[in-house]
PDB file of C-alpha atoms in Angstrom:
ATOM      1  CA  ASP G   1      24.621 -25.885 -49.694  1.00  0.00           C
ATOM      2  CA  ALA G   2      23.288 -28.835 -51.704  1.00  0.00           C
ATOM      3  CA  GLY G   3      21.123 -30.017 -48.778  1.00  0.00           C
ATOM      4  CA  ILE G   4      19.014 -26.847 -48.645  1.00  0.00           C
ATOM      5  CA  THR G   5      17.008 -25.399 -51.494  1.00  0.00           C
ATOM      6  CA  GLN G   6      15.125 -22.126 -51.326  1.00  0.00           C
ATOM      7  CA  SER G   7      12.505 -21.205 -53.904  1.00  0.00           C
ATOM      8  CA  PRO G   8      11.999 -18.922 -55.587  1.00  0.00           C
ATOM      9  CA  ARG G   9      15.457 -17.296 -55.584  1.00  0.00           C
ATOM     10  CA  HIS G  10      14.044 -13.979 -56.729  1.00  0.00           C
ATOM     11  CA  LYS G  11      10.549 -12.553 -56.617  1.00  0.00           C
ATOM     12  CA  VAL G  12       8.988  -9.183 -57.347  1.00  0.00           C
ATOM     13  CA  THR G  13       5.423  -8.630 -56.262  1.00  0.00           C
ATOM     14  CA  GLU G  14       2.985  -5.874 -55.343  1.00  0.00           C
ATOM     15  CA  THR G  15       1.895  -4.554 -51.982  1.00  0.00           C
ATOM     16  CA  GLY G  16      -1.103  -6.437 -50.594  1.00  0.00           C
ATOM     17  CA  THR G  17      -0.489  -9.715 -52.396  1.00  0.00           C
ATOM     18  CA  PRO G  18       0.203 -12.964 -50.567  1.00  0.00           C
ATOM     19  CA  VAL G  19       3.652 -14.463 -50.967  1.00  0.00           C
ATOM     20  CA  THR G  20       4.965 -17.902 -49.975  1.00  0.00           C
ATOM     21  CA  LEU G  21       8.625 -18.824 -49.801  1.00  0.00           C
ATOM     22  CA  ARG G  22       9.700 -22.424 -49.620  1.00  0.00           C
ATOM     23  CA  CYS G  23      12.640 -24.066 -47.903  1.00  0.00           C
ATOM     24  CA  HIS G  24      13.361 -27.694 -48.730  1.00  0.00           C
ATOM     25  CA  GLN G  25      16.006 -29.825 -47.033  1.00  0.00           C
ATOM     26  CA  THR G  26      17.360 -33.266 -47.771  1.00  0.00           C
ATOM     27  CA  GLU G  27      19.359 -33.597 -44.526  1.00  0.00           C
ATOM     28  CA  ASN G  28      16.520 -34.760 -42.247  1.00  0.00           C
ATOM     29  CA  HIS G  29      17.445 -32.074 -39.700  1.00  0.00           C
ATOM     30  CA  ARG G  30      15.017 -31.411 -36.909  1.00  0.00           C
ATOM     31  CA  TYR G  31      15.312 -27.609 -36.709  1.00  0.00           C
ATOM     32  CA  MET G  32      14.487 -25.171 -39.479  1.00  0.00           C
ATOM     33  CA  TYR G  33      14.644 -21.380 -39.368  1.00  0.00           C
ATOM     34  CA  TRP G  34      13.634 -18.372 -41.420  1.00  0.00           C
ATOM     35  CA  TYR G  35      15.705 -15.171 -41.227  1.00  0.00           C
ATOM     36  CA  ARG G  36      15.651 -11.867 -43.009  1.00  0.00           C
ATOM     37  CA  GLN G  37      18.730  -9.820 -43.725  1.00  0.00           C
ATOM     38  CA  ASP G  38      18.586  -6.053 -43.983  1.00  0.00           C
ATOM     39  CA  PRO G  39      21.330  -3.410 -44.087  1.00  0.00           C
ATOM     40  CA  GLY G  40      22.350  -2.361 -40.597  1.00  0.00           C
ATOM     41  CA  HIS G  41      20.480  -5.197 -38.938  1.00  0.00           C
ATOM     42  CA  GLY G  42      22.299  -8.355 -39.825  1.00  0.00           C
ATOM     43  CA  LEU G  43      20.280 -11.571 -39.814  1.00  0.00           C
ATOM     44  CA  ARG G  44      17.124 -11.513 -37.765  1.00  0.00           C
ATOM     45  CA  LEU G  45      15.032 -14.556 -36.900  1.00  0.00           C
ATOM     46  CA  ILE G  46      11.435 -14.520 -38.146  1.00  0.00           C
ATOM     47  CA  HIS G  47      10.152 -17.957 -37.157  1.00  0.00           C
ATOM     48  CA  TYR G  48      11.607 -21.343 -36.432  1.00  0.00           C
ATOM     49  CA  SER G  49      10.492 -24.950 -36.244  1.00  0.00           C
ATOM     50  CA  TYR G  50      11.662 -27.639 -33.853  1.00  0.00           C
ATOM     51  CA  GLY G  51       9.706 -30.466 -35.450  1.00  0.00           C
ATOM     52  CA  VAL G  52       6.810 -31.249 -37.771  1.00  0.00           C
ATOM     53  CA  LYS G  53       3.917 -28.955 -36.882  1.00  0.00           C
ATOM     54  CA  ASP G  54       6.000 -27.389 -34.068  1.00  0.00           C
ATOM     55  CA  THR G  55       6.828 -23.751 -34.734  1.00  0.00           C
ATOM     56  CA  ASP G  56       7.525 -20.637 -32.718  1.00  0.00           C
ATOM     57  CA  LYS G  57       8.098 -16.941 -33.241  1.00  0.00           C
ATOM     58  CA  GLY G  58      11.412 -15.185 -33.582  1.00  0.00           C
ATOM     59  CA  GLU G  59      12.234 -11.533 -32.989  1.00  0.00           C
ATOM     60  CA  VAL G  60      10.560 -10.111 -36.152  1.00  0.00           C
ATOM     61  CA  SER G  61       7.520 -12.348 -36.652  1.00  0.00           C
ATOM     62  CA  ASP G  62       4.817  -9.716 -37.213  1.00  0.00           C
ATOM     63  CA  GLY G  63       3.265 -10.050 -40.684  1.00  0.00           C
ATOM     64  CA  TYR G  64       4.656 -13.550 -41.241  1.00  0.00           C
ATOM     65  CA  SER G  65       3.322 -17.055 -40.730  1.00  0.00           C
ATOM     66  CA  VAL G  66       4.958 -20.443 -41.203  1.00  0.00           C
ATOM     67  CA  SER G  67       3.991 -24.054 -41.665  1.00  0.00           C
ATOM     68  CA  ARG G  68       5.842 -27.320 -41.461  1.00  0.00           C
ATOM     69  CA  SER G  69       3.743 -30.296 -42.460  1.00  0.00           C
ATOM     70  CA  LYS G  70       6.709 -32.593 -43.148  1.00  0.00           C
ATOM     71  CA  THR G  71      10.314 -32.719 -42.024  1.00  0.00           C
ATOM     72  CA  GLU G  72      11.789 -31.539 -45.275  1.00  0.00           C
ATOM     73  CA  ASP G  73       9.679 -28.456 -45.995  1.00  0.00           C
ATOM     74  CA  PHE G  74       9.311 -25.164 -44.117  1.00  0.00           C
ATOM     75  CA  LEU G  75       7.095 -22.518 -45.699  1.00  0.00           C
ATOM     76  CA  LEU G  76       7.135 -18.808 -44.949  1.00  0.00           C
ATOM     77  CA  THR G  77       4.007 -16.829 -45.868  1.00  0.00           C
ATOM     78  CA  LEU G  78       3.491 -13.120 -46.080  1.00  0.00           C
ATOM     79  CA  GLU G  79      -0.310 -12.900 -45.917  1.00  0.00           C
ATOM     80  CA  SER G  80      -0.446  -9.362 -47.326  1.00  0.00           C
ATOM     81  CA  ALA G  81       2.986  -8.139 -48.396  1.00  0.00           C
ATOM     82  CA  THR G  82       4.155  -4.648 -47.465  1.00  0.00           C
ATOM     83  CA  SER G  83       7.122  -2.652 -48.755  1.00  0.00           C
ATOM     84  CA  SER G  84       8.834  -3.031 -45.366  1.00  0.00           C
ATOM     85  CA  GLN G  85       9.063  -6.758 -46.070  1.00  0.00           C
ATOM     86  CA  THR G  86      11.370  -6.182 -49.017  1.00  0.00           C
ATOM     87  CA  SER G  87      14.456  -8.076 -47.948  1.00  0.00           C
ATOM     88  CA  VAL G  88      16.659 -11.092 -48.502  1.00  0.00           C
ATOM     89  CA  TYR G  89      15.256 -14.165 -46.777  1.00  0.00           C
ATOM     90  CA  PHE G  90      17.433 -17.034 -45.640  1.00  0.00           C
ATOM     91  CA  CYS G  91      16.429 -20.471 -44.505  1.00  0.00           C
ATOM     92  CA  ALA G  92      18.661 -22.484 -42.157  1.00  0.00           C
ATOM     93  CA  ILE G  93      18.624 -26.006 -40.816  1.00  0.00           C
ATOM     94  CA  SER G  94      20.296 -27.740 -37.910  1.00  0.00           C
ATOM     95  CA  ASP G  95      20.232 -30.631 -35.537  1.00  0.00           C
ATOM     96  CA  PRO G  96      20.426 -30.016 -31.774  1.00  0.00           C
ATOM     97  CA  GLN G  97      23.929 -29.031 -30.598  1.00  0.00           C
ATOM     98  CA  ALA G  98      25.075 -28.495 -34.212  1.00  0.00           C
ATOM     99  CA  PRO G  99      25.722 -25.315 -36.209  1.00  0.00           C
ATOM    100  CA  GLN G 100      23.009 -23.984 -38.464  1.00  0.00           C
ATOM    101  CA  HIS G 101      23.545 -24.294 -42.223  1.00  0.00           C
ATOM    102  CA  PHE G 102      22.025 -21.828 -44.599  1.00  0.00           C
ATOM    103  CA  GLY G 103      20.433 -21.816 -47.996  1.00  0.00           C
ATOM    104  CA  ASP G 104      21.429 -19.292 -50.647  1.00  0.00           C
ATOM    105  CA  GLY G 105      18.533 -16.942 -49.963  1.00  0.00           C
ATOM    106  CA  THR G 106      15.464 -15.474 -51.672  1.00  0.00           C
ATOM    107  CA  ARG G 107      15.572 -11.848 -52.771  1.00  0.00           C
ATOM    108  CA  LEU G 108      12.043 -10.477 -52.375  1.00  0.00           C
ATOM    109  CA  SER G 109      11.032  -7.047 -53.680  1.00  0.00           C
ATOM    110  CA  ILE G 110       7.623  -5.627 -52.854  1.00  0.00           C
ATOM    111  CA  LEU G 111       6.587  -2.639 -54.915  1.00  0.00           C
TER     112      LEU G 111
ATOM    113  CA  ASP M   1      19.049  -3.351 -28.288  1.00  0.00           C
ATOM    114  CA  GLN M   2      21.742  -5.309 -30.065  1.00  0.00           C
ATOM    115  CA  GLN M   3      22.876  -8.225 -28.000  1.00  0.00           C
ATOM    116  CA  VAL M   4      25.693  -9.062 -30.436  1.00  0.00           C
ATOM    117  CA  LYS M   5      27.775  -6.226 -31.803  1.00  0.00           C
ATOM    118  CA  GLN M   6      30.425  -6.065 -34.482  1.00  0.00           C
ATOM    119  CA  ASN M   7      31.600  -2.506 -34.220  1.00  0.00           C
ATOM    120  CA  SER M   8      33.908  -2.495 -37.219  1.00  0.00           C
ATOM    121  CA  PRO M   9      31.915  -2.490 -40.475  1.00  0.00           C
ATOM    122  CA  SER M  10      35.030  -3.104 -42.547  1.00  0.00           C
ATOM    123  CA  LEU M  11      38.665  -4.147 -42.342  1.00  0.00           C
ATOM    124  CA  SER M  12      41.480  -4.224 -44.893  1.00  0.00           C
ATOM    125  CA  VAL M  13      44.546  -6.430 -44.466  1.00  0.00           C
ATOM    126  CA  GLN M  14      47.537  -7.262 -46.629  1.00  0.00           C
ATOM    127  CA  GLU M  15      47.810 -10.801 -47.935  1.00  0.00           C
ATOM    128  CA  GLY M  16      49.877 -12.980 -45.617  1.00  0.00           C
ATOM    129  CA  ARG M  17      49.217 -10.844 -42.552  1.00  0.00           C
ATOM    130  CA  ILE M  18      46.860 -11.553 -39.664  1.00  0.00           C
ATOM    131  CA  SER M  19      43.200 -10.534 -39.793  1.00  0.00           C
ATOM    132  CA  ILE M  20      41.478  -9.950 -36.465  1.00  0.00           C
ATOM    133  CA  LEU M  21      37.724  -9.592 -36.389  1.00  0.00           C
ATOM    134  CA  ASN M  22      35.999  -8.640 -33.155  1.00  0.00           C
ATOM    135  CA  CYS M  23      32.601  -9.286 -31.630  1.00  0.00           C
ATOM    136  CA  ASP M  24      31.022  -8.184 -28.329  1.00  0.00           C
ATOM    137  CA  TYR M  25      27.938  -9.524 -26.620  1.00  0.00           C
ATOM    138  CA  THR M  26      25.794  -8.368 -23.742  1.00  0.00           C
ATOM    139  CA  ASN M  27      23.722 -11.409 -22.717  1.00  0.00           C
ATOM    140  CA  SER M  28      25.494 -13.502 -20.072  1.00  0.00           C
ATOM    141  CA  MET M  29      23.237 -16.454 -20.920  1.00  0.00           C
ATOM    142  CA  PHE M  30      25.010 -16.983 -24.238  1.00  0.00           C
ATOM    143  CA  ASP M  31      27.193 -20.050 -24.074  1.00  0.00           C
ATOM    144  CA  TYR M  32      27.877 -20.930 -27.687  1.00  0.00           C
ATOM    145  CA  PHE M  33      29.427 -18.647 -30.278  1.00  0.00           C
ATOM    146  CA  LEU M  34      29.949 -19.033 -33.997  1.00  0.00           C
ATOM    147  CA  TRP M  35      31.544 -17.287 -36.928  1.00  0.00           C
ATOM    148  CA  TYR M  36      30.070 -17.435 -40.404  1.00  0.00           C
ATOM    149  CA  LYS M  37      31.540 -16.239 -43.688  1.00  0.00           C
ATOM    150  CA  LYS M  38      29.297 -14.740 -46.334  1.00  0.00           C
ATOM    151  CA  TYR M  39      29.944 -14.040 -50.006  1.00  0.00           C
ATOM    152  CA  PRO M  40      27.565 -11.828 -52.055  1.00  0.00           C
ATOM    153  CA  ALA M  41      24.455 -13.610 -53.310  1.00  0.00           C
ATOM    154  CA  GLU M  42      25.173 -16.681 -51.181  1.00  0.00           C
ATOM    155  CA  GLY M  43      24.026 -17.866 -47.797  1.00  0.00           C
ATOM    156  CA  PRO M  44      26.314 -17.674 -44.773  1.00  0.00           C
ATOM    157  CA  THR M  45      28.762 -20.548 -44.436  1.00  0.00           C
ATOM    158  CA  PHE M  46      29.718 -21.912 -41.022  1.00  0.00           C
ATOM    159  CA  LEU M  47      33.373 -21.304 -40.232  1.00  0.00           C
ATOM    160  CA  ILE M  48      34.171 -22.088 -36.608  1.00  0.00           C
ATOM    161  CA  SER M  49      32.507 -22.183 -33.207  1.00  0.00           C
ATOM    162  CA  ILE M  50      33.402 -22.106 -29.545  1.00  0.00           C
ATOM    163  CA  SER M  51      31.648 -23.202 -26.386  1.00  0.00           C
ATOM    164  CA  SER M  52      31.812 -21.058 -23.263  1.00  0.00           C
ATOM    165  CA  ILE M  53      33.726 -23.813 -21.458  1.00  0.00           C
ATOM    166  CA  LYS M  54      36.714 -23.046 -23.707  1.00  0.00           C
ATOM    167  CA  ASP M  55      38.669 -19.883 -24.331  1.00  0.00           C
ATOM    168  CA  LYS M  56      40.198 -20.880 -27.646  1.00  0.00           C
ATOM    169  CA  ASN M  57      39.332 -23.053 -30.623  1.00  0.00           C
ATOM    170  CA  GLU M  58      41.532 -23.552 -33.648  1.00  0.00           C
ATOM    171  CA  ASP M  59      40.833 -24.915 -37.111  1.00  0.00           C
ATOM    172  CA  GLY M  60      43.619 -24.525 -39.620  1.00  0.00           C
ATOM    173  CA  ARG M  61      44.190 -20.843 -40.323  1.00  0.00           C
ATOM    174  CA  PHE M  62      41.197 -19.820 -38.194  1.00  0.00           C
ATOM    175  CA  THR M  63      41.259 -19.377 -34.419  1.00  0.00           C
ATOM    176  CA  VAL M  64      38.462 -18.058 -32.249  1.00  0.00           C
ATOM    177  CA  PHE M  65      39.227 -16.603 -28.817  1.00  0.00           C
ATOM    178  CA  LEU M  66      36.606 -16.086 -26.118  1.00  0.00           C
ATOM    179  CA  ASN M  67      36.974 -13.733 -23.166  1.00  0.00           C
ATOM    180  CA  LYS M  68      33.908 -14.362 -21.013  1.00  0.00           C
ATOM    181  CA  SER M  69      34.667 -11.714 -18.420  1.00  0.00           C
ATOM    182  CA  ALA M  70      34.825  -9.069 -21.135  1.00  0.00           C
ATOM    183  CA  LYS M  71      31.986 -10.671 -23.137  1.00  0.00           C
ATOM    184  CA  HIS M  72      34.207 -10.491 -26.172  1.00  0.00           C
ATOM    185  CA  LEU M  73      35.270 -12.886 -28.885  1.00  0.00           C
ATOM    186  CA  SER M  74      37.616 -12.525 -31.800  1.00  0.00           C
ATOM    187  CA  LEU M  75      38.400 -14.426 -34.961  1.00  0.00           C
ATOM    188  CA  HIS M  76      42.016 -14.565 -36.094  1.00  0.00           C
ATOM    189  CA  ILE M  77      42.902 -15.562 -39.640  1.00  0.00           C
ATOM    190  CA  VAL M  78      46.555 -16.330 -40.237  1.00  0.00           C
ATOM    191  CA  PRO M  79      47.828 -15.976 -42.898  1.00  0.00           C
ATOM    192  CA  SER M  80      45.147 -13.985 -44.655  1.00  0.00           C
ATOM    193  CA  GLN M  81      44.447 -14.846 -48.279  1.00  0.00           C
ATOM    194  CA  PRO M  82      42.547 -12.938 -50.989  1.00  0.00           C
ATOM    195  CA  GLY M  83      39.874 -15.664 -50.963  1.00  0.00           C
ATOM    196  CA  ASP M  84      39.141 -14.734 -47.371  1.00  0.00           C
ATOM    197  CA  SER M  85      37.621 -11.461 -48.572  1.00  0.00           C
ATOM    198  CA  ALA M  86      33.981 -11.682 -47.465  1.00  0.00           C
ATOM    199  CA  VAL M  87      31.585 -10.507 -44.801  1.00  0.00           C
ATOM    200  CA  TYR M  88      32.132 -12.244 -41.439  1.00  0.00           C
ATOM    201  CA  LEU M  89      29.145 -12.686 -39.143  1.00  0.00           C
ATOM    202  CA  CYS M  90      29.386 -13.352 -35.440  1.00  0.00           C
ATOM    203  CA  ALA M  91      26.517 -15.254 -33.786  1.00  0.00           C
ATOM    204  CA  ALA M  92      25.660 -16.247 -30.228  1.00  0.00           C
ATOM    205  CA  SER M  93      23.247 -18.691 -28.695  1.00  0.00           C
ATOM    206  CA  ALA M  94      22.053 -20.059 -25.362  1.00  0.00           C
ATOM    207  CA  ARG M  95      22.293 -23.746 -26.244  1.00  0.00           C
ATOM    208  CA  SER M  96      20.214 -24.918 -23.360  1.00  0.00           C
ATOM    209  CA  GLY M  97      17.244 -23.223 -24.972  1.00  0.00           C
ATOM    210  CA  THR M  98      15.875 -23.423 -28.466  1.00  0.00           C
ATOM    211  CA  TYR M  99      19.137 -23.070 -30.420  1.00  0.00           C
ATOM    212  CA  LYS M 100      18.183 -19.655 -31.686  1.00  0.00           C
ATOM    213  CA  TYR M 101      21.088 -17.507 -32.816  1.00  0.00           C
ATOM    214  CA  ILE M 102      21.524 -13.775 -32.447  1.00  0.00           C
ATOM    215  CA  PHE M 103      23.708 -12.365 -35.204  1.00  0.00           C
ATOM    216  CA  GLY M 104      25.896  -9.295 -35.361  1.00  0.00           C
ATOM    217  CA  THR M 105      25.723  -6.964 -38.327  1.00  0.00           C
ATOM    218  CA  GLY M 106      28.937  -8.261 -39.873  1.00  0.00           C
ATOM    219  CA  THR M 107      32.421  -7.053 -40.753  1.00  0.00           C
ATOM    220  CA  ARG M 108      33.509  -6.839 -44.367  1.00  0.00           C
ATOM    221  CA  LEU M 109      37.062  -8.107 -44.703  1.00  0.00           C
ATOM    222  CA  LYS M 110      39.134  -7.199 -47.718  1.00  0.00           C
ATOM    223  CA  VAL M 111      42.456  -8.977 -48.152  1.00  0.00           C
ATOM    224  CA  LEU M 112      44.737  -7.030 -50.469  1.00  0.00           C
ATOM    225  CA  ALA M 113      47.079  -8.953 -52.785  1.00  0.00           C
TER     226      ALA M 113
END
């Protein structure tokens, strides 16, 4: 989707290092979400934001933090990466009462 | 505890025939349901949705049916085409809340030419 950009698209890092993933939107949507996708689990919500500086936890938030200082950017940070956080991470955006639209994902490998 | 279940990991269908993908949910607070299509190395793409006030929604070759008493929804694709081969994700939400979705684990559809 041209309105959502995730960066980086791929990253390999070592256990214990900090990692930040970025989601950038050009659609001016109010809601932004971070999911992870793992085999056998489908997409699981990590954190979401319902406005600038307004964020809340999802179902798998342990080990992750987020920040949203402006409408267009939503950052996901792994303070000290662990191997269990190896996954594909997807960002999504939406307006109230509208379907979420997804970015193309970030493949993160933690060795 | 999976609130949204897609019990068939995979499905194969001949081109031109009907594909039926199923999804079950357990939370009676869900009132909005969606289907997404996902190709490898891409993000999910929104396909079709249905509100709990309806029992059917149609968009071209795609129709979603909702049976609230059975807590079951299905996606029908007629006729199926090879380009429909993808993973289909079912999602549910309680729209009066925070618009968070709960996703199923997906069904991989393969349409055979």
